[in-house]
PDB file of C-alpha atoms in Angstrom:
ATOM      1  CA  MET A 425      55.025 -68.883  45.156  1.00  0.00           C
ATOM      2  CA  ILE A 426      52.362 -67.139  43.075  1.00  0.00           C
ATOM      3  CA  LYS A 427      54.317 -67.883  39.884  1.00  0.00           C
ATOM      4  CA  ARG A 428      54.389 -71.601  40.754  1.00  0.00           C
ATOM      5  CA  VAL A 429      50.664 -71.778  41.456  1.00  0.00           C
ATOM      6  CA  GLY A 430      49.915 -69.770  38.322  1.00  0.00           C
ATOM      7  CA  GLY A 431      52.155 -72.084  36.286  1.00  0.00           C
ATOM      8  CA  ALA A 432      50.463 -75.153  37.721  1.00  0.00           C
ATOM      9  CA  VAL A 433      47.033 -73.748  36.878  1.00  0.00           C
ATOM     10  CA  VAL A 434      48.125 -72.919  33.331  1.00  0.00           C
ATOM     11  CA  VAL A 435      49.569 -76.427  32.829  1.00  0.00           C
ATOM     12  CA  ALA A 436      46.389 -78.033  34.205  1.00  0.00           C
ATOM     13  CA  LEU A 437      44.167 -75.888  31.942  1.00  0.00           C
ATOM     14  CA  ILE A 438      46.279 -76.717  28.884  1.00  0.00           C
ATOM     15  CA  ALA A 439      46.051 -80.426  29.727  1.00  0.00           C
ATOM     16  CA  LEU A 440      42.263 -80.174  30.093  1.00  0.00           C
ATOM     17  CA  LEU A 441      41.755 -78.201  26.894  1.00  0.00           C
ATOM     18  CA  TRP A 442      44.101 -80.422  24.915  1.00  0.00           C
ATOM     19  CA  SER A 443      42.265 -83.507  26.042  1.00  0.00           C
ATOM     20  CA  ALA A 444      38.828 -82.068  25.308  1.00  0.00           C
ATOM     21  CA  THR A 445      37.085 -84.059  22.586  1.00  0.00           C
ATOM     22  CA  PRO A 446      33.771 -83.659  20.834  1.00  0.00           C
ATOM     23  CA  ALA A 447      30.881 -85.243  22.660  1.00  0.00           C
ATOM     24  CA  ALA A 448      30.141 -88.734  21.408  1.00  0.00           C
ATOM     25  CA  ALA A 449      26.534 -88.853  20.314  1.00  0.00           C
ATOM     26  CA  HIS A 450      24.475 -91.553  18.695  1.00  0.00           C
ATOM     27  CA  ASN A 451      23.973 -91.379  14.953  1.00  0.00           C
ATOM     28  CA  THR A 452      20.825 -89.647  13.802  1.00  0.00           C
ATOM     29  CA  LEU A 453      18.929 -90.497  10.627  1.00  0.00           C
ATOM     30  CA  ILE A 454      18.928 -87.341   8.477  1.00  0.00           C
ATOM     31  CA  GLY A 455      17.472 -88.662   5.236  1.00  0.00           C
ATOM     32  CA  SER A 456      16.187 -91.674   3.362  1.00  0.00           C
ATOM     33  CA  SER A 457      15.357 -92.821  -0.121  1.00  0.00           C
ATOM     34  CA  PRO A 458      12.475 -93.223  -0.466  1.00  0.00           C
ATOM     35  CA  ARG A 459      11.869 -90.429   2.015  1.00  0.00           C
ATOM     36  CA  SER A 460       9.674 -90.950   5.035  1.00  0.00           C
ATOM     37  CA  GLY A 461       5.995 -90.646   4.134  1.00  0.00           C
ATOM     38  CA  ALA A 462       6.634 -90.734   0.358  1.00  0.00           C
ATOM     39  CA  GLN A 463       4.043 -92.124  -2.017  1.00  0.00           C
ATOM     40  CA  VAL A 464       5.607 -93.959  -4.945  1.00  0.00           C
ATOM     41  CA  ASP A 465       4.072 -95.531  -8.053  1.00  0.00           C
ATOM     42  CA  SER A 466       6.775 -98.206  -8.355  1.00  0.00           C
ATOM     43  CA  GLY A 467       9.105 -99.784  -5.868  1.00  0.00           C
ATOM     44  CA  PRO A 468      12.742 -98.707  -5.552  1.00  0.00           C
ATOM     45  CA  ASP A 469      15.631-101.011  -6.559  1.00  0.00           C
ATOM     46  CA  LYS A 470      17.291-100.186  -3.248  1.00  0.00           C
ATOM     47  CA  VAL A 471      16.646 -98.246  -0.083  1.00  0.00           C
ATOM     48  CA  GLU A 472      19.168 -95.798   1.370  1.00  0.00           C
ATOM     49  CA  LEU A 473      19.418 -94.396   4.853  1.00  0.00           C
ATOM     50  CA  THR A 474      21.646 -91.371   5.465  1.00  0.00           C
ATOM     51  CA  PHE A 475      22.986 -90.642   8.946  1.00  0.00           C
ATOM     52  CA  ASP A 476      24.734 -87.592  10.385  1.00  0.00           C
ATOM     53  CA  GLN A 477      27.940 -89.556  11.145  1.00  0.00           C
ATOM     54  CA  PRO A 478      29.781 -92.540   9.668  1.00  0.00           C
ATOM     55  CA  VAL A 479      28.265 -95.928  10.489  1.00  0.00           C
ATOM     56  CA  GLN A 480      30.488 -98.756  11.697  1.00  0.00           C
ATOM     57  CA  PHE A 481      30.540-101.892   9.593  1.00  0.00           C
ATOM     58  CA  GLY A 482      31.286-105.525  10.159  1.00  0.00           C
ATOM     59  CA  GLN A 483      29.612-108.902  10.363  1.00  0.00           C
ATOM     60  CA  GLY A 484      26.170-108.654  11.934  1.00  0.00           C
ATOM     61  CA  LEU A 485      26.499-105.011  13.001  1.00  0.00           C
ATOM     62  CA  ASN A 486      23.868-103.480  10.711  1.00  0.00           C
ATOM     63  CA  THR A 487      20.541-104.737   9.400  1.00  0.00           C
ATOM     64  CA  ILE A 488      17.847-103.359   7.131  1.00  0.00           C
ATOM     65  CA  ALA A 489      14.467-105.040   6.740  1.00  0.00           C
ATOM     66  CA  VAL A 490      11.865-103.902   4.217  1.00  0.00           C
ATOM     67  CA  LEU A 491       8.460-105.124   5.355  1.00  0.00           C
ATOM     68  CA  GLY A 492       5.377-104.970   3.150  1.00  0.00           C
ATOM     69  CA  PRO A 493       1.705-104.550   4.055  1.00  0.00           C
ATOM     70  CA  ASN A 494       1.503-108.242   5.052  1.00  0.00           C
ATOM     71  CA  ASN A 495       4.781-108.106   7.032  1.00  0.00           C
ATOM     72  CA  ASP A 496       6.553-109.994   4.235  1.00  0.00           C
ATOM     73  CA  HIS A 497      10.242-109.272   3.633  1.00  0.00           C
ATOM     74  CA  TRP A 498      11.277-107.432   0.462  1.00  0.00           C
ATOM     75  CA  GLU A 499      14.990-106.776   1.092  1.00  0.00           C
ATOM     76  CA  ALA A 500      17.263-108.661  -1.320  1.00  0.00           C
ATOM     77  CA  GLY A 501      20.540-108.858   0.539  1.00  0.00           C
ATOM     78  CA  PRO A 502      22.632-107.622   3.425  1.00  0.00           C
ATOM     79  CA  PRO A 503      23.117-103.893   3.916  1.00  0.00           C
ATOM     80  CA  GLN A 504      26.050-102.041   2.380  1.00  0.00           C
ATOM     81  CA  VAL A 505      27.835 -99.262   4.288  1.00  0.00           C
ATOM     82  CA  ALA A 506      29.527 -96.281   2.627  1.00  0.00           C
ATOM     83  CA  SER A 507      30.582 -93.874   5.385  1.00  0.00           C
ATOM     84  CA  ASN A 508      27.284 -92.412   6.643  1.00  0.00           C
ATOM     85  CA  VAL A 509      24.979 -94.082   4.063  1.00  0.00           C
ATOM     86  CA  VAL A 510      23.558 -97.565   4.612  1.00  0.00           C
ATOM     87  CA  SER A 511      21.716 -99.169   1.704  1.00  0.00           C
ATOM     88  CA  ALA A 512      20.098-102.472   0.817  1.00  0.00           C
ATOM     89  CA  ALA A 513      18.846-103.939  -2.444  1.00  0.00           C
ATOM     90  CA  VAL A 514      15.074-104.451  -2.666  1.00  0.00           C
ATOM     91  CA  ARG A 515      13.095-107.070  -4.591  1.00  0.00           C
ATOM     92  CA  PRO A 516      10.409-105.845  -6.982  1.00  0.00           C
ATOM     93  CA  LEU A 517       7.537-104.906  -4.667  1.00  0.00           C
ATOM     94  CA  GLY A 518       4.132-106.596  -4.652  1.00  0.00           C
ATOM     95  CA  PRO A 519       0.882-105.361  -3.141  1.00  0.00           C
ATOM     96  CA  ALA A 520       0.039-101.697  -2.851  1.00  0.00           C
ATOM     97  CA  GLY A 521       0.178-100.320   0.674  1.00  0.00           C
ATOM     98  CA  VAL A 522       2.551 -99.148   3.367  1.00  0.00           C
ATOM     99  CA  TYR A 523       6.098-100.518   3.347  1.00  0.00           C
ATOM    100  CA  LYS A 524       8.348-100.065   6.358  1.00  0.00           C
ATOM    101  CA  ILE A 525      12.139 -99.825   6.265  1.00  0.00           C
ATOM    102  CA  GLY A 526      13.306-101.021   9.661  1.00  0.00           C
ATOM    103  CA  TYR A 527      16.956-100.543  10.525  1.00  0.00           C
ATOM    104  CA  ARG A 528      19.465-101.280  13.243  1.00  0.00           C
ATOM    105  CA  ILE A 529      22.946 -99.813  12.802  1.00  0.00           C
ATOM    106  CA  LEU A 530      26.031 -99.538  14.956  1.00  0.00           C
ATOM    107  CA  SER A 531      26.554 -95.869  15.651  1.00  0.00           C
ATOM    108  CA  ALA A 532      29.927 -94.127  15.333  1.00  0.00           C
ATOM    109  CA  ASP A 533      30.123 -94.035  19.147  1.00  0.00           C
ATOM    110  CA  GLY A 534      29.580 -97.796  19.386  1.00  0.00           C
ATOM    111  CA  HIS A 535      25.925 -97.774  20.421  1.00  0.00           C
ATOM    112  CA  PRO A 536      23.185 -99.463  18.387  1.00  0.00           C
ATOM    113  CA  VAL A 537      20.582 -97.187  16.829  1.00  0.00           C
ATOM    114  CA  ASN A 538      17.307 -98.461  15.424  1.00  0.00           C
ATOM    115  CA  GLY A 539      14.274 -96.949  13.826  1.00  0.00           C
ATOM    116  CA  GLU A 540      11.807 -97.144  11.002  1.00  0.00           C
ATOM    117  CA  VAL A 541      10.898 -95.209   7.870  1.00  0.00           C
ATOM    118  CA  ALA A 542       7.603 -95.815   6.052  1.00  0.00           C
ATOM    119  CA  PHE A 543       6.564 -95.137   2.470  1.00  0.00           C
ATOM    120  CA  THR A 544       3.456 -96.052   0.487  1.00  0.00           C
ATOM    121  CA  LEU A 545       3.373 -98.008  -2.767  1.00  0.00           C
ATOM    122  CA  THR A 546       0.337 -96.619  -4.607  1.00  0.00           C
ATOM    123  CA  LYS A 547       0.223 -99.142  -7.496  1.00  0.00           C
ATOM    124  CA  ALA A 548       0.660-102.868  -6.943  1.00  0.00           C
ATOM    125  CA  GLY A 549       3.766-104.456  -8.396  1.00  0.00           C
ATOM    126  CA  THR A 550       4.348-107.976  -9.643  1.00  0.00           C
ATOM    127  CA  GLY A 551       7.097-108.999  -7.200  1.00  0.00           C
ATOM    128  CA  THR A 552       7.026-111.757  -4.642  1.00  0.00           C
ATOM    129  CA  PRO A 553       8.476-111.493  -1.144  1.00  0.00           C
ATOM    130  CA  GLY A 554      11.567-113.344  -0.066  1.00  0.00           C
ATOM    131  CA  PRO A 555      12.857-114.897   3.130  1.00  0.00           C
ATOM    132  CA  ALA A 556      13.922-112.679   5.989  1.00  0.00           C
ATOM    133  CA  ILE A 557      17.579-111.711   5.657  1.00  0.00           C
ATOM    134  CA  GLN A 558      19.613-112.766   8.659  1.00  0.00           C
ATOM    135  CA  PRO A 559      22.098-110.234  10.014  1.00  0.00           C
ATOM    136  CA  GLY A 560      25.156-110.610   7.844  1.00  0.00           C
ATOM    137  CA  GLU A 561      28.259-108.769   6.980  1.00  0.00           C
ATOM    138  CA  ALA A 562      27.819-105.187   5.952  1.00  0.00           C
ATOM    139  CA  THR A 563      30.688-104.417   3.636  1.00  0.00           C
ATOM    140  CA  PRO A 564      31.939-100.919   2.917  1.00  0.00           C
ATOM    141  CA  ALA A 565      31.183 -99.641  -0.560  1.00  0.00           C
ATOM    142  CA  SER A 566      33.919 -98.011  -2.660  1.00  0.00           C
ATOM    143  CA  GLY A 567      36.644 -99.123  -0.270  1.00  0.00           C
ATOM    144  CA  GLU A 568      35.578 -96.633   2.386  1.00  0.00           C
ATOM    145  CA  SER A 569      35.864 -97.484   6.018  1.00  0.00           C
ATOM    146  CA  GLY A 570      33.142 -96.872   8.531  1.00  0.00           C
ATOM    147  CA  GLY A 571      33.097 -95.817  12.109  1.00  0.00           C
ATOM    148  CA  GLY A 572      35.561 -93.635  13.864  1.00  0.00           C
ATOM    149  CA  VAL A 573      37.833 -93.808  16.830  1.00  0.00           C
ATOM    150  CA  PRO A 574      36.102 -95.639  19.689  1.00  0.00           C
ATOM    151  CA  ALA A 575      35.122 -93.465  22.648  1.00  0.00           C
ATOM    152  CA  TRP A 576      37.332 -95.407  25.082  1.00  0.00           C
ATOM    153  CA  VAL A 577      40.448 -94.222  23.210  1.00  0.00           C
ATOM    154  CA  TRP A 578      39.489 -90.584  23.780  1.00  0.00           C
ATOM    155  CA  ILE A 579      38.702 -91.209  27.438  1.00  0.00           C
ATOM    156  CA  ALA A 580      42.006 -93.013  28.032  1.00  0.00           C
ATOM    157  CA  GLY A 581      43.936 -90.244  26.273  1.00  0.00           C
ATOM    158  CA  ALA A 582      42.216 -87.566  28.342  1.00  0.00           C
ATOM    159  CA  ALA A 583      42.993 -89.450  31.560  1.00  0.00           C
ATOM    160  CA  VAL A 584      46.687 -89.792  30.650  1.00  0.00           C
ATOM    161  CA  LEU A 585      46.970 -86.098  29.765  1.00  0.00           C
ATOM    162  CA  LEU A 586      45.193 -85.044  32.938  1.00  0.00           C
ATOM    163  CA  ALA A 587      47.461 -87.249  35.062  1.00  0.00           C
ATOM    164  CA  ALA A 588      50.573 -85.865  33.327  1.00  0.00           C
ATOM    165  CA  GLY A 589      49.380 -82.306  33.929  1.00  0.00           C
ATOM    166  CA  LEU A 590      48.699 -83.050  37.582  1.00  0.00           C
ATOM    167  CA  VAL A 591      52.150 -84.635  38.096  1.00  0.00           C
ATOM    168  CA  LEU A 592      53.818 -81.678  36.406  1.00  0.00           C
ATOM    169  CA  ALA A 593      51.792 -79.207  38.472  1.00  0.00           C
ATOM    170  CA  LEU A 594      52.698 -80.979  41.727  1.00  0.00           C
ATOM    171  CA  ARG A 595      56.407 -81.070  40.822  1.00  0.00           C
ATOM    172  CA  MET A 596      56.376 -77.372  40.018  1.00  0.00           C
ATOM    173  CA  GLY A 597      54.846 -76.680  43.418  1.00  0.00           C
ATOM    174  CA  LYS A 598      57.691 -78.393  45.348  1.00  0.00           C
ATOM    175  CA  GLY A 599      61.016 -76.907  46.192  1.00  0.00           C
ATOM    176  CA  PRO A 600      62.352 -74.171  48.424  1.00  0.00           C
ATOM    177  CA  GLU A 601      60.166 -71.108  48.768  1.00  0.00           C
ATOM    178  CA  LYS A 602      61.674 -67.762  47.893  1.00  0.00           C
ATOM    179  CA  GLU A 603      59.878 -64.529  48.252  1.00  0.00           C
TER     180      GLU A 603
END
């Protein structure tokens, strides 16, 4: 009897440990170019946001807006996704002042993440703002794919393994008792 209970416990623990997956957490911004709070003499050709995990890509999933001191738009196209880096081309900047890089990305775990990074243009440029870019398709750069396995796949797999372990444990517990 003790061997059967011990076996059932071991099988259940193996099923639990095998089905254990890393915790799904929202992406976190870990870097940007230009960096947050930077003071630059001339505007960048593009802005880049680096996250701690791959970013999912697809039509309308990710947006980057570069807003100038007058809330004019300076981004020059839809964002590009290369694993954990999201970038967007930028028009030549205009007036000196604070520029904000606003973003909304689809996290690796399927949740939207948004935020803002600000930098200061110290010398006025000659550029003119453009129209606001509507959410479009973010295409992967260099043929890389974004995202990861959706969380529901891990949850379903864990449930199946747990159920199989439970069925096996219950079957091992049946039968004639011998002492």
